[in-house]
Tab-separated table of N, CA and C in Angstrom:
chain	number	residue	atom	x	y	z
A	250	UNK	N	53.552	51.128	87.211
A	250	UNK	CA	52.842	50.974	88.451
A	250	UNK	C	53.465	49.891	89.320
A	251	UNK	N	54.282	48.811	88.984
A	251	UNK	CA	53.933	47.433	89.458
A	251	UNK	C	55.836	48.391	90.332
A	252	UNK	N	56.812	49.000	89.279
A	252	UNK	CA	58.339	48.973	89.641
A	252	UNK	C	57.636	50.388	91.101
A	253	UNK	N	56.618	51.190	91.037
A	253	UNK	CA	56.528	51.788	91.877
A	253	UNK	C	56.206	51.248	93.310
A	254	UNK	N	55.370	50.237	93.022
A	254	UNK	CA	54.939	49.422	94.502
A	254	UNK	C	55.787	48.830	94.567
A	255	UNK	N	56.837	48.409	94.480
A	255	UNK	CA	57.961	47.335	94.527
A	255	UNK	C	59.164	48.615	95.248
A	256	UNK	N	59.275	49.818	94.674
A	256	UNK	CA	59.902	50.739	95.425
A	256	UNK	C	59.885	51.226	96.519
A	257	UNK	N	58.125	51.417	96.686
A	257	UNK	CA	57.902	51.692	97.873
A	257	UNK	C	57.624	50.303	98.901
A	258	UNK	N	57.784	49.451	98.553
A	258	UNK	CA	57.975	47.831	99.752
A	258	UNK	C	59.235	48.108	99.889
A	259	UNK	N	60.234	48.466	99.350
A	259	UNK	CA	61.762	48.685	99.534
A	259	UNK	C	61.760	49.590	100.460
A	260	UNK	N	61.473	50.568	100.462
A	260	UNK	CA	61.734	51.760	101.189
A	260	UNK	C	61.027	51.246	102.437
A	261	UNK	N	59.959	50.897	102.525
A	261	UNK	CA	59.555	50.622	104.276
A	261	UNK	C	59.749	49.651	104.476
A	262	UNK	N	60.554	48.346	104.033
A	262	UNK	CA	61.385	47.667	104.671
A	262	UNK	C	62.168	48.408	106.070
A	263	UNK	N	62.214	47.155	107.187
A	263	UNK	CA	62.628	47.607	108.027
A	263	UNK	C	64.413	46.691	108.545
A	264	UNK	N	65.148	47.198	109.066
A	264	UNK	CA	66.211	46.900	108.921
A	264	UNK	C	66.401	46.690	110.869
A	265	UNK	N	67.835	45.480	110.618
A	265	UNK	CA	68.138	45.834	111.994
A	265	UNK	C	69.842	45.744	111.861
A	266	UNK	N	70.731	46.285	112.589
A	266	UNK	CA	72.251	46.747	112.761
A	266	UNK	C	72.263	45.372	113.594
A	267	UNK	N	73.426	44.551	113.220
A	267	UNK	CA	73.901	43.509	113.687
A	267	UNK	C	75.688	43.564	113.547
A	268	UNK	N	76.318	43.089	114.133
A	268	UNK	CA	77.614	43.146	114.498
A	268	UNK	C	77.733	41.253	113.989
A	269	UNK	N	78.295	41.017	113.136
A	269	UNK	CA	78.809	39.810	112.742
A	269	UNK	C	80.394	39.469	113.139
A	270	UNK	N	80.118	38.123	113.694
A	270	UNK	CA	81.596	37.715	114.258
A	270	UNK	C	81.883	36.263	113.921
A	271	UNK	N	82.912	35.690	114.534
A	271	UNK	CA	83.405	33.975	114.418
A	271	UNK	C	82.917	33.484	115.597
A	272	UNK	N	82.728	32.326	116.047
A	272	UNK	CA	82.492	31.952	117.136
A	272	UNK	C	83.212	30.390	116.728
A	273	UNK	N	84.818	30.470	116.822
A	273	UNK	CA	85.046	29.119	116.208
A	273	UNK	C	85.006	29.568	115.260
A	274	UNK	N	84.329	28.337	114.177
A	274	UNK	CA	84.249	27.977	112.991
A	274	UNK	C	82.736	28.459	112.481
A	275	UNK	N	81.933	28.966	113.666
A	275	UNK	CA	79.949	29.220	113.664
A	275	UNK	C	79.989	31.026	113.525
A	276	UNK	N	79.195	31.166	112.603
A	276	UNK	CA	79.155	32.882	111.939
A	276	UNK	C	77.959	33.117	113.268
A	277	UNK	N	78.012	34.143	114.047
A	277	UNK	CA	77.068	34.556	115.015
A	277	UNK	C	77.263	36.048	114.596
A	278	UNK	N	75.559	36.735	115.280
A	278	UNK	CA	75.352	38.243	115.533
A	278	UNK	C	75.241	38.371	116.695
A	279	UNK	N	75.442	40.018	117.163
A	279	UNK	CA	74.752	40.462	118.251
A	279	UNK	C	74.200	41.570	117.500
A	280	UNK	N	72.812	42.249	117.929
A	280	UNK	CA	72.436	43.697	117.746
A	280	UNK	C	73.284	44.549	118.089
A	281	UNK	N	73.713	45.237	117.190
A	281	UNK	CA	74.901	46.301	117.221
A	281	UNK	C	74.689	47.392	118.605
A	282	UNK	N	73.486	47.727	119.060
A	282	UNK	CA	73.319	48.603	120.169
A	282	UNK	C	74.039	48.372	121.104
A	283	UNK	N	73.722	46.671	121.173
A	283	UNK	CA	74.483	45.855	122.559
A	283	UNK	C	76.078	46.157	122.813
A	284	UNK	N	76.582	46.683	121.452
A	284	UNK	CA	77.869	46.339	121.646
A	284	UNK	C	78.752	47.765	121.515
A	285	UNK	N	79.584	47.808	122.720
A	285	UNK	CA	80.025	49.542	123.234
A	285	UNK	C	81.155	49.816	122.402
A	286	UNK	N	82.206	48.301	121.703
A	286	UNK	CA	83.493	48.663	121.639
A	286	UNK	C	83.949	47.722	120.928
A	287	UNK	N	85.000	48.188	120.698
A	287	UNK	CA	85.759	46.588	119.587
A	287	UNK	C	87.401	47.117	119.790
A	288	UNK	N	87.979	46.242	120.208
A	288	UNK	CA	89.837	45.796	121.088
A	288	UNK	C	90.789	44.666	120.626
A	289	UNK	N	91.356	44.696	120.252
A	289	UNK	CA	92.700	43.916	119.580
A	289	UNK	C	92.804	42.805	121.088
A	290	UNK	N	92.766	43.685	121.853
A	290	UNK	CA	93.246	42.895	123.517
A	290	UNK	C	92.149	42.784	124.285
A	291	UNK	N	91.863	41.885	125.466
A	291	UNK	CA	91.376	41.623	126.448
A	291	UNK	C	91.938	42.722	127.328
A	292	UNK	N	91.097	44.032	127.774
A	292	UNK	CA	92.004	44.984	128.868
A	292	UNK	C	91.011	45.027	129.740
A	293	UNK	N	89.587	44.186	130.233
A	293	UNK	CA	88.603	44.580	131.025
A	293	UNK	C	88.931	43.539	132.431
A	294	UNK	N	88.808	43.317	133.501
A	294	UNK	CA	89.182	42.928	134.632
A	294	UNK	C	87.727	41.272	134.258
A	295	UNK	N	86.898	41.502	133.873
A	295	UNK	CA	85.747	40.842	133.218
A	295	UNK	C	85.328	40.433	131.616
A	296	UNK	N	85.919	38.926	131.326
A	296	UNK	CA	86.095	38.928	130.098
A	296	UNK	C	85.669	37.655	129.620
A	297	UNK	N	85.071	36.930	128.409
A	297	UNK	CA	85.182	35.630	128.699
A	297	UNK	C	85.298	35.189	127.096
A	298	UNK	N	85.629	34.248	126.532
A	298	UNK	CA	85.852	34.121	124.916
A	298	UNK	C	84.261	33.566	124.583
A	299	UNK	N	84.178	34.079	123.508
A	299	UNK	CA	82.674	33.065	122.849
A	299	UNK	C	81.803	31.977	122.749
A	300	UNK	N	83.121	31.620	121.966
A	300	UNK	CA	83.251	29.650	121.982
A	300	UNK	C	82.539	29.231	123.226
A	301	UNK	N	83.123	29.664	124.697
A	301	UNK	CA	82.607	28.850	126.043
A	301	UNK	C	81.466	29.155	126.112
A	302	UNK	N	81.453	30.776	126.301
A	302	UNK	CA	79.676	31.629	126.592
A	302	UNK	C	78.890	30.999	125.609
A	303	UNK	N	78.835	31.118	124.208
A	303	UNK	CA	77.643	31.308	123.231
A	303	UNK	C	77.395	29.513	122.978
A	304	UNK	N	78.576	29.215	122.566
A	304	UNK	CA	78.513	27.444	122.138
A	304	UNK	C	78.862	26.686	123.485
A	305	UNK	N	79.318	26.933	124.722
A	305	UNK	CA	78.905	26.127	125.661
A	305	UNK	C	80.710	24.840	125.534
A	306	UNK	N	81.606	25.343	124.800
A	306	UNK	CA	82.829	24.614	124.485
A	306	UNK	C	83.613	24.590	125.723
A	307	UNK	N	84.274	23.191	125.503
A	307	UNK	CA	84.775	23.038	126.934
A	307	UNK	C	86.628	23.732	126.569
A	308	UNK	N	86.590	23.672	125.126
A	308	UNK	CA	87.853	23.899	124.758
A	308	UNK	C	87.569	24.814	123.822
A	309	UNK	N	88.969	25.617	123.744
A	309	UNK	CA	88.761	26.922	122.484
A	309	UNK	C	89.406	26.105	121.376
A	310	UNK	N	88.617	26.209	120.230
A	310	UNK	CA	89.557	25.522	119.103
A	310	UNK	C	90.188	26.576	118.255
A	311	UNK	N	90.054	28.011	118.748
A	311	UNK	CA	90.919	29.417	117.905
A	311	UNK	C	90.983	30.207	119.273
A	312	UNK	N	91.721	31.000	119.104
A	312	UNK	CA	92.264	32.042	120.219
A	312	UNK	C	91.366	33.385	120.026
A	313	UNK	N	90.767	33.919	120.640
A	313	UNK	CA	89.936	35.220	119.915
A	313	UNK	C	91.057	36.332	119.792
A	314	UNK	N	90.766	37.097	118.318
A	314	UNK	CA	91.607	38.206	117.733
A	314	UNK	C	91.291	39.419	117.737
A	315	UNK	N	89.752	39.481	118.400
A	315	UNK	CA	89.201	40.776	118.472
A	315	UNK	C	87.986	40.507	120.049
A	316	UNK	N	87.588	41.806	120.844
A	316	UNK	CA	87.550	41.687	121.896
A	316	UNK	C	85.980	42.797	121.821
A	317	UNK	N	85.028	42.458	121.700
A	317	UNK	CA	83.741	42.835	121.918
A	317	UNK	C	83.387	43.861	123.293
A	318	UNK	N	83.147	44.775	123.320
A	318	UNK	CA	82.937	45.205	124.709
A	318	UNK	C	81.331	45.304	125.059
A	319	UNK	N	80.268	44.714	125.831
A	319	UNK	CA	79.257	44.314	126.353
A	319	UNK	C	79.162	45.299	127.627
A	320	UNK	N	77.744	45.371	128.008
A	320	UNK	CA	77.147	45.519	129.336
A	320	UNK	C	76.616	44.683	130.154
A	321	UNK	N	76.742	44.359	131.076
A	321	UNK	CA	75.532	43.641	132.011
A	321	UNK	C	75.385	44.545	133.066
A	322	UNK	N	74.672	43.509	133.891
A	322	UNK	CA	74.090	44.471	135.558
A	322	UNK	C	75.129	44.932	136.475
A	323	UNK	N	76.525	44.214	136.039
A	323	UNK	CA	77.414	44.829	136.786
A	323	UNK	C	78.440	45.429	136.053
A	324	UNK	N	78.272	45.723	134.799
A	324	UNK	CA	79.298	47.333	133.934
A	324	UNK	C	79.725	46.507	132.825
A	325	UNK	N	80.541	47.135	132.373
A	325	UNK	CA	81.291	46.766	130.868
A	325	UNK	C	82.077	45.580	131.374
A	326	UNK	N	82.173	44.592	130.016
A	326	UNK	CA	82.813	43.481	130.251
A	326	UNK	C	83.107	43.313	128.559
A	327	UNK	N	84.338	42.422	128.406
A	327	UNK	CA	84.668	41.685	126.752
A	327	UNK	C	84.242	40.514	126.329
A	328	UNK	N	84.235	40.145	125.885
A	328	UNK	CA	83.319	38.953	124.562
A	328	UNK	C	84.559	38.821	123.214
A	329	UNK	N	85.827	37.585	123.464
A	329	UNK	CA	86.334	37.362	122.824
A	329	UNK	C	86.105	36.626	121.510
A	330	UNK	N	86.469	36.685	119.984
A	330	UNK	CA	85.616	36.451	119.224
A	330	UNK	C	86.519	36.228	118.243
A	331	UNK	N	86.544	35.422	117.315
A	331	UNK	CA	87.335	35.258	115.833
A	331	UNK	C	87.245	35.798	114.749
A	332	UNK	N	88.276	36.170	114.023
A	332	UNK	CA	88.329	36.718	112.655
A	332	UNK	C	88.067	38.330	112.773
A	333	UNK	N	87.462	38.453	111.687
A	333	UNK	CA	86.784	40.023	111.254
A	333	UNK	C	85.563	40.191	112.247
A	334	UNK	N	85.514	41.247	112.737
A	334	UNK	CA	83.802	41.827	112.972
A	334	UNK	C	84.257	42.735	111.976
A	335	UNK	N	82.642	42.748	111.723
A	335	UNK	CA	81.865	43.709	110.985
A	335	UNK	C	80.380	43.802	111.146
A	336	UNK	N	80.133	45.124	110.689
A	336	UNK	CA	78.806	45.875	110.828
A	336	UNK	C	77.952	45.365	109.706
A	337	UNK	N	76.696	45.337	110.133
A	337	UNK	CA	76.150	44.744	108.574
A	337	UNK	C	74.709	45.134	109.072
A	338	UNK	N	73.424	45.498	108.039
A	338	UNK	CA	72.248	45.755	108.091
A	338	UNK	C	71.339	44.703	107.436
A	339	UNK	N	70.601	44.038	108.152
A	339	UNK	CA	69.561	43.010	107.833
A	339	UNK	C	68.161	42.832	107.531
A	340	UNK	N	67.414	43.015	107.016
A	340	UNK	CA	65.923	43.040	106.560
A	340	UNK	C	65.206	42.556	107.707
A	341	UNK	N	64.666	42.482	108.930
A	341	UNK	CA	64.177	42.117	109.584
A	341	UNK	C	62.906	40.765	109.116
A	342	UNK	N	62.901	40.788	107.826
A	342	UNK	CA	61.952	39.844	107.261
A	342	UNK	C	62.749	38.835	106.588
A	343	UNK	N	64.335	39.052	107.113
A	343	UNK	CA	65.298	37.913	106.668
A	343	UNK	C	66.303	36.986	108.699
A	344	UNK	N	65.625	37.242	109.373
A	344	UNK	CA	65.313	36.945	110.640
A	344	UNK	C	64.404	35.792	110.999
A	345	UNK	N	64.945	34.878	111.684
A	345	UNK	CA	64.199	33.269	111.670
A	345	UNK	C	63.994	32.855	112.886
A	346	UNK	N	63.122	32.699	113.543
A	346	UNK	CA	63.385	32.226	115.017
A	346	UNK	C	64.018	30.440	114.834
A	347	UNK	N	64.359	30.453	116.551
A	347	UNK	CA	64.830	28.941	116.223
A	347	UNK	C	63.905	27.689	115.973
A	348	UNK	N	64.318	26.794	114.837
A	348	UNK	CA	63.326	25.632	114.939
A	348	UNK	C	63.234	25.191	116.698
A	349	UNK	N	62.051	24.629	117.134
A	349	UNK	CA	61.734	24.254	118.444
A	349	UNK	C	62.719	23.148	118.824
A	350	UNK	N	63.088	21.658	118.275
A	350	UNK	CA	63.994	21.106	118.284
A	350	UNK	C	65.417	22.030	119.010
A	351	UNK	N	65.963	22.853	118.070
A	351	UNK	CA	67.104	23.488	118.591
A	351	UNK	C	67.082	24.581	119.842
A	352	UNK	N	66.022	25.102	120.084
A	352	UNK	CA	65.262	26.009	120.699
A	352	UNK	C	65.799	25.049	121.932
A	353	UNK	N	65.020	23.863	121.874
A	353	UNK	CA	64.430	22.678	123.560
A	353	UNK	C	66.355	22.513	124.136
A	354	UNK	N	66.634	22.544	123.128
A	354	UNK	CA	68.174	21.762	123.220
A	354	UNK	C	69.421	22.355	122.951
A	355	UNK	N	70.121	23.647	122.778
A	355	UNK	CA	71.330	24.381	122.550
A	355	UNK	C	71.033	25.011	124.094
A	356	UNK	N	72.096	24.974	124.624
A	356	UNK	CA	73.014	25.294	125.761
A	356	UNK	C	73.041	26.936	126.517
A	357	UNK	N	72.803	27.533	125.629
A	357	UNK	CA	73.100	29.039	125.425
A	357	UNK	C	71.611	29.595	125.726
A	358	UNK	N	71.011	30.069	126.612
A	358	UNK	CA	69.585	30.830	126.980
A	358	UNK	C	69.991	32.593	125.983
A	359	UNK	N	71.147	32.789	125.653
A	359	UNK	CA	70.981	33.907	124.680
A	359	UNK	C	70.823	33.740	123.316
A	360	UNK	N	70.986	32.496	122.514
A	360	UNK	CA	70.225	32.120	121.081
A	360	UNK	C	68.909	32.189	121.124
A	361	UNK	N	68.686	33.264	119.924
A	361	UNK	CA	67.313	33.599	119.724
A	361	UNK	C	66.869	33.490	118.430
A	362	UNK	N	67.600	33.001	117.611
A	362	UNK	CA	67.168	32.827	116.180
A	362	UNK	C	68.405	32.677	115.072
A	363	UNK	N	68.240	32.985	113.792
A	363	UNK	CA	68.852	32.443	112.825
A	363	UNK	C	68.426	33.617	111.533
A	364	UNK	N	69.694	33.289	110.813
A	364	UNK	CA	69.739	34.582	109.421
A	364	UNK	C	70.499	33.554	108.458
A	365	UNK	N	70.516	33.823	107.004
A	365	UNK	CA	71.956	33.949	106.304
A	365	UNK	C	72.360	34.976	105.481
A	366	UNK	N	73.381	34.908	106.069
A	366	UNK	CA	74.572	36.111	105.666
A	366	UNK	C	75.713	35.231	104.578
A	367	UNK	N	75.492	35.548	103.094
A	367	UNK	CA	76.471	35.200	102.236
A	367	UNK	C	76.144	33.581	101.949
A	368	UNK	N	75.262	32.640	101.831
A	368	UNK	CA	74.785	31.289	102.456
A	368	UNK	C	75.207	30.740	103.220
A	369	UNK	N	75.201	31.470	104.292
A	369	UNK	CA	75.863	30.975	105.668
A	369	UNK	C	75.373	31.307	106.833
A	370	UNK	N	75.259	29.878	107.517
A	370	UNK	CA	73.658	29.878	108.431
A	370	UNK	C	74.407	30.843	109.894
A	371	UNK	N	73.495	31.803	110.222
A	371	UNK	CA	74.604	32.732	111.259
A	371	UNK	C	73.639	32.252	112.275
A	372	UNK	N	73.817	32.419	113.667
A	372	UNK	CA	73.258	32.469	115.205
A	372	UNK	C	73.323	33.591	115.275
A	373	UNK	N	71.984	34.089	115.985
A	373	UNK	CA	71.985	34.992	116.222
A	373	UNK	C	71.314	35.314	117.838
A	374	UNK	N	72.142	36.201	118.692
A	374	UNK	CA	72.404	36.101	119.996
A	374	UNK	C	72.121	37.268	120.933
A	375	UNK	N	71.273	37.233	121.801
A	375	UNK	CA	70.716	38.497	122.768
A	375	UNK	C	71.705	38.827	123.345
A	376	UNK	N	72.404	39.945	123.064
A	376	UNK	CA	73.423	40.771	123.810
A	376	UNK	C	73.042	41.033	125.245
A	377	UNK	N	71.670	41.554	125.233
A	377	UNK	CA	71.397	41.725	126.912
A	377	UNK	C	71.596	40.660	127.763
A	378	UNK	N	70.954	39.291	127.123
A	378	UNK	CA	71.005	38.042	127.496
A	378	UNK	C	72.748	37.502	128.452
A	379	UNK	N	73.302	38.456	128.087
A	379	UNK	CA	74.833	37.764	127.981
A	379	UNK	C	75.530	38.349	129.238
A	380	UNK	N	76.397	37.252	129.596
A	380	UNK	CA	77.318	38.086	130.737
A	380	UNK	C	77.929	36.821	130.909
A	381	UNK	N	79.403	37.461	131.266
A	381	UNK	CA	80.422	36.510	131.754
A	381	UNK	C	80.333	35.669	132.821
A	382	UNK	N	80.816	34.392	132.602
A	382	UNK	CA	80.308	32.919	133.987
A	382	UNK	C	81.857	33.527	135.105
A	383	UNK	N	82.863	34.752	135.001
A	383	UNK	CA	83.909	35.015	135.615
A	383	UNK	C	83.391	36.295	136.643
């Protein structure tokens, strides 16, 4: 009885598609919906690297190796980014909003909360929220 109710809490667990990236040296998501495309190169006329958008850096301390493709109100744009992306599925009951402290005070109006992926504290970031300062 007890491995059957434990099966069925598994099964209606609810999940959400997140796109994991580098930001720097900081593990960040976006909701995978948000995101149209993935590019070796910067080829969009509208583009901007991570590091500046998400962490607010005045300097890039890595070069982005992979190239995110986004929407806003005015069309497709890139979101330069470090290392590997990858696709990954998350328990929605493993989803943290931000402590208020970090909430009052990080730079970025698209941080919306917090996960870990592998023990590693990820940001996690409103794709809609986002659009290039170019």
């Amino acid at each position: 009885m007890v491995n059957d109710a434990h099966k069925h809490m598994s099964e209606s667990t609810s999940y959400i598609a997140l796109v994991l990236f580098k930001v720097g040296q900081t593990l960040a998501a976006i909701e995978a919906h948000h995101v149209a495309g993935l590019a070796s190169s910067a080829t969009m006329q509208r583009f901007t690297d991570a590091e500046c958008l998400l962490l607010n850096a005045q300097d890039i301390s890595v070069l982005p190796s992979n190239w995110l493709t986004l929407q806003d109100a005015q069309g497709p744009w890139q979101l330069g980014v470090t290392g590997e992306v990858s696709l990954t599925h998350v328990p929605i009951s493993e989803l943290f909003p931000l402590p208020s402290l970090i909430a009052a005070r990080h730079a970025s109006p698209a941080l919306r909360g917090m996960t870990l992926r592998d023990k590693t504290l990820c940001l996690l970031f409103d794709g809609a929220a986002l659009s290039p300062k170019n």
